[in-house]
XYZ file of C-alpha atoms in Angstrom:
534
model
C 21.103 28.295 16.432
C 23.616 31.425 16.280
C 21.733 32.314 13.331
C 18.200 32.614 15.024
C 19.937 34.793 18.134
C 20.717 37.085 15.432
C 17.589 37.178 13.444
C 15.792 37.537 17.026
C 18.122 40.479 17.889
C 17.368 42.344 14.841
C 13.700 41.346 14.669
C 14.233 39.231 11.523
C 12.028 36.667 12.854
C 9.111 38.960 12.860
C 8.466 37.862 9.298
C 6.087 34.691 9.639
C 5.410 35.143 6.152
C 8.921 34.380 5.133
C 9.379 31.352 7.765
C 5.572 29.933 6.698
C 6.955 29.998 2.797
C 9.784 28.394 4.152
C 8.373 25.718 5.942
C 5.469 25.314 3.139
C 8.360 24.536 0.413
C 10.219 22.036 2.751
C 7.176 20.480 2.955
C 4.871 20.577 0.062
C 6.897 21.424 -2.505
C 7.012 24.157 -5.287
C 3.979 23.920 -7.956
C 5.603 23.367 -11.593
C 3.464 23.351 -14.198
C 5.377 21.429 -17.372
C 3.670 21.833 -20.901
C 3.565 19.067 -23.546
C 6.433 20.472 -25.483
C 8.626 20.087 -22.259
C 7.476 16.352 -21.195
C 6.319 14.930 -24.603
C 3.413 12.632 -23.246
C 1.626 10.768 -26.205
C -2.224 11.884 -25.857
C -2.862 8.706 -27.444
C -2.008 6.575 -24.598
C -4.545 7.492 -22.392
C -7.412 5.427 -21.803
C -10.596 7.141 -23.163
C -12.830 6.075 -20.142
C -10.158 7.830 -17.850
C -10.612 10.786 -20.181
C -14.163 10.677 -19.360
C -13.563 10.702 -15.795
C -11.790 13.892 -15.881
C -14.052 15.623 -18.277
C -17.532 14.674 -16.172
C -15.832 15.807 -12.750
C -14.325 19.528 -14.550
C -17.913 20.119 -16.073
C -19.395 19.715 -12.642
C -16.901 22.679 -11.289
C -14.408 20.371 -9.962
C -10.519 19.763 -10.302
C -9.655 16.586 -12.032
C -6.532 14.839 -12.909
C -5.093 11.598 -14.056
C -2.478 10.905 -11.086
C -0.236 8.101 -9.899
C 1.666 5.604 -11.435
C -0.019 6.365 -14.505
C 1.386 9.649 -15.491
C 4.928 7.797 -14.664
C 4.499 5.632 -17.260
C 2.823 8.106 -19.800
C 6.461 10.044 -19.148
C 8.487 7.315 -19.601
C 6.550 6.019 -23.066
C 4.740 3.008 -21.628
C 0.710 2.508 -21.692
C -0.924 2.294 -18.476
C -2.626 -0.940 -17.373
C -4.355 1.291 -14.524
C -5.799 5.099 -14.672
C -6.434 6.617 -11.320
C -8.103 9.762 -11.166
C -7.490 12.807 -7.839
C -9.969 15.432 -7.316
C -10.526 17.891 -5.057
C -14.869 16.791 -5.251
C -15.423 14.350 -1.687
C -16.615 10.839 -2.356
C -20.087 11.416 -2.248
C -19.896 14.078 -5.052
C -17.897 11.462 -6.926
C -20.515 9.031 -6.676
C -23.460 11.299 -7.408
C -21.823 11.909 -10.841
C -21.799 8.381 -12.702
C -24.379 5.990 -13.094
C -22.216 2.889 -11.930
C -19.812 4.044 -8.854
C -19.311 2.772 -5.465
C -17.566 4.140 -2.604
C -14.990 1.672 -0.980
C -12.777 1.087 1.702
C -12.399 2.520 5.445
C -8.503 3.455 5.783
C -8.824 5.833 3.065
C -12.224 5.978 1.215
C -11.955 6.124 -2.706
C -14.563 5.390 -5.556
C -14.506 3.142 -8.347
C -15.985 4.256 -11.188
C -17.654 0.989 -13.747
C -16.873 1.137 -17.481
C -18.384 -2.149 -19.512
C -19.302 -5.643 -18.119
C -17.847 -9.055 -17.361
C -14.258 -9.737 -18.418
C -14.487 -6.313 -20.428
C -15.142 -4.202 -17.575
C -13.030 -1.356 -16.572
C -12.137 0.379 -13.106
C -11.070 3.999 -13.011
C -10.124 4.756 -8.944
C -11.261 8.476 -8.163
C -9.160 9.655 -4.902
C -9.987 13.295 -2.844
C -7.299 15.194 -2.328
C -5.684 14.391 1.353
C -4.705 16.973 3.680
C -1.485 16.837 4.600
C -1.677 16.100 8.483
C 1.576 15.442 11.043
C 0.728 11.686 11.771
C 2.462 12.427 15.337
C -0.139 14.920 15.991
C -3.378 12.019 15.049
C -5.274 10.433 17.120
C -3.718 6.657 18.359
C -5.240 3.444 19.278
C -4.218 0.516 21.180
C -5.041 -1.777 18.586
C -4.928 -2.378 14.837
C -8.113 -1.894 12.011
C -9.929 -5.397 12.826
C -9.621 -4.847 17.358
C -10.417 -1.136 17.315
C -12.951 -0.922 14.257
C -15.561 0.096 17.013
C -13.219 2.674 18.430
C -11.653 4.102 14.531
C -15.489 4.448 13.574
C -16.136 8.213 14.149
C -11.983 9.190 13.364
C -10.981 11.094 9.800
C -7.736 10.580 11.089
C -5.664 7.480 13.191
C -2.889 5.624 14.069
C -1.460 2.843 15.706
C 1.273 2.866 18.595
C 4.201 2.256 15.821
C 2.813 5.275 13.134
C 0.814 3.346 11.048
C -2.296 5.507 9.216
C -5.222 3.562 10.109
C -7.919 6.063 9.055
C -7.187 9.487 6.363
C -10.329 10.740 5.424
C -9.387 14.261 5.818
C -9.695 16.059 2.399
C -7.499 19.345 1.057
C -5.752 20.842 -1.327
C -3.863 19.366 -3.813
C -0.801 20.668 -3.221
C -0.955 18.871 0.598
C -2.090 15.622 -1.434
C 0.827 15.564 -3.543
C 2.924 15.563 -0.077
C 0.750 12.684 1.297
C 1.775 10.242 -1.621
C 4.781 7.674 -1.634
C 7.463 8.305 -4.234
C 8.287 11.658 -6.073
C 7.588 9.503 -9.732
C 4.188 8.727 -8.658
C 3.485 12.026 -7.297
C 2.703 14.403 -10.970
C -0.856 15.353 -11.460
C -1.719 15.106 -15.425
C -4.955 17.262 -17.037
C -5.630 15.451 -20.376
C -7.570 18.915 -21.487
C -4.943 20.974 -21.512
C -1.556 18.730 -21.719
C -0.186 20.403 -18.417
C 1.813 18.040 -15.735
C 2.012 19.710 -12.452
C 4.526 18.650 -10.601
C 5.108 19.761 -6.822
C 8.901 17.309 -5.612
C 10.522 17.097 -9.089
C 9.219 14.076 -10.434
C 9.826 14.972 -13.694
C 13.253 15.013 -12.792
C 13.228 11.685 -11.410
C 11.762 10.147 -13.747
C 14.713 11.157 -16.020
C 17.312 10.857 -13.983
C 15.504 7.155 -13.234
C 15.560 7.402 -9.708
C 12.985 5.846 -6.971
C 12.704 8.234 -4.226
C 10.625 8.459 -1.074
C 8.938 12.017 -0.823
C 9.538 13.323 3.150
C 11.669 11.162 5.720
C 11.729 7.532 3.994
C 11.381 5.696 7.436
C 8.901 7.778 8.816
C 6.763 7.174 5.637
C 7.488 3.511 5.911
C 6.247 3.644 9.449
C 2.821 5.261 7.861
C 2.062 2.387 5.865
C 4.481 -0.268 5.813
C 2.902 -1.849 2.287
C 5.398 0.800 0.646
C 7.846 -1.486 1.470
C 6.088 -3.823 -0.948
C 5.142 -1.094 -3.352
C 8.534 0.335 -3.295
C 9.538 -3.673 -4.724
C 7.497 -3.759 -7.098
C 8.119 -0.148 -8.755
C 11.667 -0.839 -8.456
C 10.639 -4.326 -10.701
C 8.695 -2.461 -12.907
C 10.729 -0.009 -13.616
C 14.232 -2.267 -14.000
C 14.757 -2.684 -17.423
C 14.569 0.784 -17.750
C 17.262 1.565 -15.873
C 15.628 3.221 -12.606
C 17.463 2.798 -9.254
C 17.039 3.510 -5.455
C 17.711 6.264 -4.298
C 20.126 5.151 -1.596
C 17.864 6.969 1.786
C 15.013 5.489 0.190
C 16.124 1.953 -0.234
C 18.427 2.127 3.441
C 15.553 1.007 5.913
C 14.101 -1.213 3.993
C 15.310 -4.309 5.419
C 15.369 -3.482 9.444
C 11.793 -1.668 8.759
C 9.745 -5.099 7.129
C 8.845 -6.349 10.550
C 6.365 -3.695 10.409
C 4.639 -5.616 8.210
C 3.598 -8.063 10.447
C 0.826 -5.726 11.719
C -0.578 -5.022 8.562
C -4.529 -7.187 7.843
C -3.124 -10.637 5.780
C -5.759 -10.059 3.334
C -4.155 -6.393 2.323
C -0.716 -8.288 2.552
C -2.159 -11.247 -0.034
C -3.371 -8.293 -2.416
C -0.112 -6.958 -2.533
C 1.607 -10.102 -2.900
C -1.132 -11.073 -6.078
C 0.348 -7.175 -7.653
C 4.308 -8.332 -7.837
C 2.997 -11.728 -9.045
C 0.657 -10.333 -12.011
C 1.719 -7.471 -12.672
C 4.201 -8.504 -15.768
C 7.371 -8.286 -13.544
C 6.669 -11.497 -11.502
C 10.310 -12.489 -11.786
C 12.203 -9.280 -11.626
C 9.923 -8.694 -8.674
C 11.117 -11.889 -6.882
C 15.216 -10.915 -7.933
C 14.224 -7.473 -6.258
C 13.037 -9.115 -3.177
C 16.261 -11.170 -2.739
C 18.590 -8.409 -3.988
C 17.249 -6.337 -0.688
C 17.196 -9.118 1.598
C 12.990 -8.996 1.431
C 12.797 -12.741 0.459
C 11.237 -14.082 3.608
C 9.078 -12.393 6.281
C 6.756 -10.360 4.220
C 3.798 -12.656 3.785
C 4.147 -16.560 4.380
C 2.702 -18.147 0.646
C 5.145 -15.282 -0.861
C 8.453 -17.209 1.009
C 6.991 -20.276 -1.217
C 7.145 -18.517 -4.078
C 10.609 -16.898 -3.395
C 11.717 -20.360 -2.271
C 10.450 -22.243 -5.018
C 11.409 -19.534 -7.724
C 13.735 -22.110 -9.713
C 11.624 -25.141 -10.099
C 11.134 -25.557 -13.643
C 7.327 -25.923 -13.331
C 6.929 -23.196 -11.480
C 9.174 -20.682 -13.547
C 7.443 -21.669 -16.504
C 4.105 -20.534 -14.676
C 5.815 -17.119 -14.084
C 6.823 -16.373 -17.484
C 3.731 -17.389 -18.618
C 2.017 -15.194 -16.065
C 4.744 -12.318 -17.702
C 3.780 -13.178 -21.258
C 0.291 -12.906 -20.949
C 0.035 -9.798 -19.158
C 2.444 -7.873 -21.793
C -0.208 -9.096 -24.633
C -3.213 -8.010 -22.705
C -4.558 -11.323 -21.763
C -6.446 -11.429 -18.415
C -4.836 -13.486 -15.768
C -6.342 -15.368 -12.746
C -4.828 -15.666 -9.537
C -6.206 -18.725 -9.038
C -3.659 -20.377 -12.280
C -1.034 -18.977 -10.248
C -1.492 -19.828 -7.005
C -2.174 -23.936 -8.511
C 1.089 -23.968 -9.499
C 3.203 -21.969 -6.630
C 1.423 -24.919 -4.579
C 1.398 -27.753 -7.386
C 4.839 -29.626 -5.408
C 3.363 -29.611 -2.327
C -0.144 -31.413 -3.713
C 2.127 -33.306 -6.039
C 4.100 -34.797 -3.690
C 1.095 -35.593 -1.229
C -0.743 -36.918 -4.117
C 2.139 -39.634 -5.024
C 2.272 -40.536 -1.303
C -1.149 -41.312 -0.724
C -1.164 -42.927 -4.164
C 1.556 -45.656 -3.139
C -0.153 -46.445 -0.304
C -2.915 -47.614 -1.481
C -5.368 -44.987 -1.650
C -7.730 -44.261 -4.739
C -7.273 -41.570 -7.263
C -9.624 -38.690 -6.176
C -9.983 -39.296 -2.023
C -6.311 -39.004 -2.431
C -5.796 -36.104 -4.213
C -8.483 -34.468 -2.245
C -6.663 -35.261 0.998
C -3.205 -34.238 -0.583
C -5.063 -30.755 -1.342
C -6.768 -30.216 2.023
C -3.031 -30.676 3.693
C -1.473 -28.229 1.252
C -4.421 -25.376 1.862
C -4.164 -25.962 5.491
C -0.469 -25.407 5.272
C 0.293 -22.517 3.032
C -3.265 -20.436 2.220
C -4.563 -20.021 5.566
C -7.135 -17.223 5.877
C -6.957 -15.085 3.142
C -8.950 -12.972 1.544
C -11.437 -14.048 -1.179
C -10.149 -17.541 0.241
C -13.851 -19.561 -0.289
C -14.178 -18.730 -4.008
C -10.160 -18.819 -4.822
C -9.893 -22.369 -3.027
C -13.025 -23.582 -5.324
C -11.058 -22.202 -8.351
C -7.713 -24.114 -7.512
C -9.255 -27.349 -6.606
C -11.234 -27.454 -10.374
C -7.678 -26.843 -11.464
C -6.583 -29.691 -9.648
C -8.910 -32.253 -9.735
C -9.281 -31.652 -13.881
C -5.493 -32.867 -14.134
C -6.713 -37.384 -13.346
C -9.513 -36.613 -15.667
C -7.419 -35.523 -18.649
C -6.292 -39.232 -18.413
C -9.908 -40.375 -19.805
C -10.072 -39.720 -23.370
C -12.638 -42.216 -24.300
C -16.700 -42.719 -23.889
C -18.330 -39.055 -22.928
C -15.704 -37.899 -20.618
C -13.751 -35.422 -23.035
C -16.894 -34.378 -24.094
C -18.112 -33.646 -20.572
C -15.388 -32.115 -18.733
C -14.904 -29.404 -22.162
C -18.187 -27.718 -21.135
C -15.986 -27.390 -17.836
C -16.395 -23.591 -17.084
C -12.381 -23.871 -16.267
C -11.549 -25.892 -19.038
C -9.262 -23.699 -20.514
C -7.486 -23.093 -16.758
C -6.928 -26.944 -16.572
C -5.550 -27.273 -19.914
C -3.024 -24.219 -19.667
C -2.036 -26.311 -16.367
C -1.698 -29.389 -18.122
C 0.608 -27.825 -20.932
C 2.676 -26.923 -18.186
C 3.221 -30.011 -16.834
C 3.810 -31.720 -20.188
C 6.513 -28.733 -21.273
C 8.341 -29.406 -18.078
C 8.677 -33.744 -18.546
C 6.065 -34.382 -15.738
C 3.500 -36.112 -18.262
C 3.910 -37.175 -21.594
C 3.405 -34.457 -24.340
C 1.099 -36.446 -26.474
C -1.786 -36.344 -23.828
C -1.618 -32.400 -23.939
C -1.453 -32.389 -27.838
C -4.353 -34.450 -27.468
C -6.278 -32.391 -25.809
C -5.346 -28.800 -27.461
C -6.067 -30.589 -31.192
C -9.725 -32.192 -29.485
C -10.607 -28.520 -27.986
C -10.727 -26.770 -31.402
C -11.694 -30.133 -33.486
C -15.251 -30.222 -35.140
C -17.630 -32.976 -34.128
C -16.482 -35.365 -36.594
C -12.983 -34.814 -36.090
C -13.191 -35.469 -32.098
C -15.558 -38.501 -32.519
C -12.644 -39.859 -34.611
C -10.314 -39.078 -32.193
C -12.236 -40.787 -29.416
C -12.318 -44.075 -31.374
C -8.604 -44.090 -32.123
C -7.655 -42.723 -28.480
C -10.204 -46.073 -27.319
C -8.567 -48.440 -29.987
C -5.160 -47.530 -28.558
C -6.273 -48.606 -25.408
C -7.417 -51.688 -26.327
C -3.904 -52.717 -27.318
C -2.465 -52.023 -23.908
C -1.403 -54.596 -21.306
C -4.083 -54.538 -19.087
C -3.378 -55.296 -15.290
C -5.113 -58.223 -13.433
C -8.278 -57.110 -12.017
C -9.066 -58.262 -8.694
C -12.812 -58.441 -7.112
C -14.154 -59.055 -3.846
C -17.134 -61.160 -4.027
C -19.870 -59.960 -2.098
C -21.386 -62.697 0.641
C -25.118 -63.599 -0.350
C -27.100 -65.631 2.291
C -26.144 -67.458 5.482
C -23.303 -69.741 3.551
C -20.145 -67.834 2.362
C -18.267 -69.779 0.076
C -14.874 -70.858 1.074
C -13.375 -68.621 -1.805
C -14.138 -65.866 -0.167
C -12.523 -65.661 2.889
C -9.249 -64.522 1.475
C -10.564 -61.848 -0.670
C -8.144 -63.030 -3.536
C -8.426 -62.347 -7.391
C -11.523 -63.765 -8.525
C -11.480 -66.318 -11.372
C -11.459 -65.024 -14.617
C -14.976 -65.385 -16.677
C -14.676 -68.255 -18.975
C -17.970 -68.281 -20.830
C -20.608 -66.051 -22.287
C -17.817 -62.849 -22.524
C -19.687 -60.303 -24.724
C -17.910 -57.385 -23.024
C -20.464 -56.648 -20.434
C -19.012 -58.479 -17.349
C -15.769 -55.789 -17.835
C -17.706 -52.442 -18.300
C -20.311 -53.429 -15.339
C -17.021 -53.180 -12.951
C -16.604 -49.856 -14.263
C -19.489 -48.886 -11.935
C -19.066 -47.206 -8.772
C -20.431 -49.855 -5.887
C -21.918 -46.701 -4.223
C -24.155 -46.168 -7.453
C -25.775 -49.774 -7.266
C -28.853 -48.701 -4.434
C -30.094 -46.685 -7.069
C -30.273 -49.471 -9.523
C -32.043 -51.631 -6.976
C -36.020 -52.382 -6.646
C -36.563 -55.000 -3.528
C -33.016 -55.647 -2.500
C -31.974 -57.142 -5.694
C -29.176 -55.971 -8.232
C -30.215 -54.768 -11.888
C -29.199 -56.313 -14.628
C -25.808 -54.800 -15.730
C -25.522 -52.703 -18.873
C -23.143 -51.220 -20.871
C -20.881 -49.138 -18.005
C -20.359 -44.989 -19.039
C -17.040 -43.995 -19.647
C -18.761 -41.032 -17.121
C -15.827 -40.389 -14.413
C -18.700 -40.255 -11.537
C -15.760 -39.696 -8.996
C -15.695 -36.197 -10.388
């Protein structure tokens, strides 16, 4: 303050210029520009349809770079799963570009740019540059994106009573962008043309010192968007084995500031919860979020996981989840989310099962009570649900190994989902091993081979103890027989048994009208070994 007076006094403060450069560095930085022989990215690791990106976007006049986590990984030596792209050419131009590219999203719009189809397809996310804007200074609403999506329509720039961004849509230069992002590390803008890193709040340095650290005032930037406490997890996951560490202002607020959280749309909340499950780090993601006291409060189906963390079954499904994703195999939420919730249908399952209940009504019921009580309303919910209950419901049919059923339920478009489920449960002692060696040896059999193994699997059996079947006889005509009050066993067949009394129980009573002309039964043939339940 005593240093002002005097500046005032002797007119020192009539420099704006100096105050404005001032202020600019505090704020946005200093602009480094580090050559190739100073941070020794590998060309070779970027992806050639990001590449392309950039290239298209320059020839049309504009800036491009590959930004983001990506260029934090190209510095540290690892290959990016994920190339994002920042420009300074608006959404719109974007678009207008490439042949297959959609605009997205209302917060903050971006455009995703289509390489390849079907499992092979490719998504490289093209961002504007943001202006750098004094969230205090933005317009606020009452409410959050869903109650005032009427009143955010015709804002660039929002937020909500507690600081959270709700719109951003402002565009500028990219020196004001690189101030807008989260952590210094993810912060370096990388040209692929000319090898040049330009980096504005010394990520560079970061990144060797391995430090995680919040660009600006950490709990004001939490307050902007609270799903940097969840990205600020998962980097810190990531990023473990190689040795980074919180920076300690960064990592401080953490804890008092996740109740924020609670405002955030549950279907951006389940889409961050799906990145620290299949990302690769799925376990040193859930250590992180008990090592910060995150393990509960952040999204309900994540507590579950958290909770649940050390159940054999369960940690099995995470590694695998972690192995696959390090060899490049896709993975499905769907997998994952069958087993987090596998106990709780498990345990309904047996219940229902010991009462009394048939196979599939009670596994159906023993799913409906674990949706209702962990999924909720989430996003994607309809088609994810559909997924997890083929995962399910495949597990009783894996039992049938005789007659057309392996036949049928291998054309299963989730086959290979219901297996990798059923390996699980064999490798952890919940069913016996030999039915999933069974089944991986009849998947990649020839015709001959599995035909064999159908007859042996049938002949085996045949040798088992087979419990007392017990029928109620249905009441023809005015007279019921007195036999049939009790609804007891029926009497064994003495004569005539050529096999087709046994297989013509095998048919579902609801199946019979269509066998019937004029009120009377069909003669019964040979039963399918067809689960119609299924």
């Amino acid at each position: 303050m005593i240093k002002k007076f005097i500046d005032k006094l002797f007119g020192k403060s009539a420099s704006p210029a100096s105050g404005a450069t001032r202020s600019k560095k505090s704020v946005f930085g200093e602009r480094r520009e580090v050559g190739p022989q100073d941070h020794a990215i590998n060309p070779k690791l970027v992806d050639e349809r990001a590449m392309d990106v950039v290239h298209t976007l320059k020839r049309a006049g504009y800036e491009a770079f590959i930004v983001g986590g990506a260029v934090r990984d190209l510095l540290v030596g690892l290959r990016p799963k994920d190339f994002d792209v920042a420009t300074d050419a608006t959404p719109e131009q974007v678009k207008s570009l490439f042949r297959r590219a959609f605009i997205i999203g209302r917060r903050f719009r971006i455009v995703h740019v289509i390489y390849g189809r079907g499992r092979e397809h490719e998504v490289i996310e093209v961002s504007t540059f943001r202006a750098h804007l004094d969230s205090s200074l933005a317009e606020q609403v009452g409410g959050n994106e869903r109650t005032s999506k009427s009143e955010l329509a015709g804002m660039k720039h929002a937020v909500d009573a507690s600081g959270r961004v709700l719109r951003d849509n402002v565009w500028g230069p990219m020196e004001e962008d690189a101030a807008r992002r989260d952590f210094t590390i993810n912060a370096m803008y990388y040209d692929p043309e000319t090898q040049i890193v330009v980096d504005y709040h010394h990520g560079i340095r970061d990144a060797k010192k391995k430090i995680i650290r919040m660009i600006g005032d950490p709990a004001t930037r939490y307050r902007e968007d609270p799903v940097r406490i969840i990205r600020a997890v998962r980097f810190a996951a990531k990023l473990s084995d190689l040795g980074f560490k919180f920076e300690e202002k960064t990592v401080a607020p953490l804890r008092e500031m996740k109740g924020l959280l609670a405002d955030v749309p549950q279907s951006r909340l389940f889409d961050e919860m799906l990145k620290l499950l299949q990302t690769g780090h799925s376990l040193a993601s859930i250590e992180q979020l008990k090592f910060l006291g995150l393990n509960t409060g952040i999204y309900p189906l994540l507590d579950v996981v958290v909770d649940t963390s050390e159940e054999p079954f369960l940690q099995l499904a995470l590694l695998d989840t972690d192995r696959r994703v390090a060899e490049g195999k896709p993975v499905a939420p769907s997998f994952l989310l069958s087993c987090v919730l596998w106990a709780d249908v498990r345990e309904g399952w047996a219940r229902r099962l010991k009462h009394g209940e048939n196979t599939m009504p009670a596994l159906q019921d023993a799913i409906d009570d674990a949706f209702n009580a962990k999924i909720g309303d989430v996003s994607g919910r309809g088609k994810l649900g559909t997924d997890m209950r083929e995962i399910w419901t495949m597990q009783p049919r894996f039992e049938k190994r005789t007659g057309s059923s392996p036949y049928s339920l291998l054309e299963q478009p989730r086959f290979r989902a219901g297996f990798d489920f059923l390996r699980l449960r064999a490798q952890t002692g919940e069913i016996e091993p030999e039915l999933s060696e069974w089944w991986e040896k009849f998947s990649t059999a020839y015709d001959d081979e599995r035909h064999e193994m159908i007859e042996q699997a049938k002949l085996e059996q045949s040798k088992k103890p087979q419990p007392p079947r017990t029928r109620v006889k249905r009441v023809e005509g005015d007279a019921p027989r007195s036999d049939d009050a009790g609804h007891g066993p029926a009497p064994a067949p003495e004569a005539g048994e050529s096999g087709e009394p046994a297989p013509a129980k095998k048919r579902r009573r609801r199946r019979k009208p269509a066998n019937r002309e004029g009120g009377s039964a069909a003669p019964a043939g040979p039963a399918s070994d067809t689960p119609t339940d299924f």
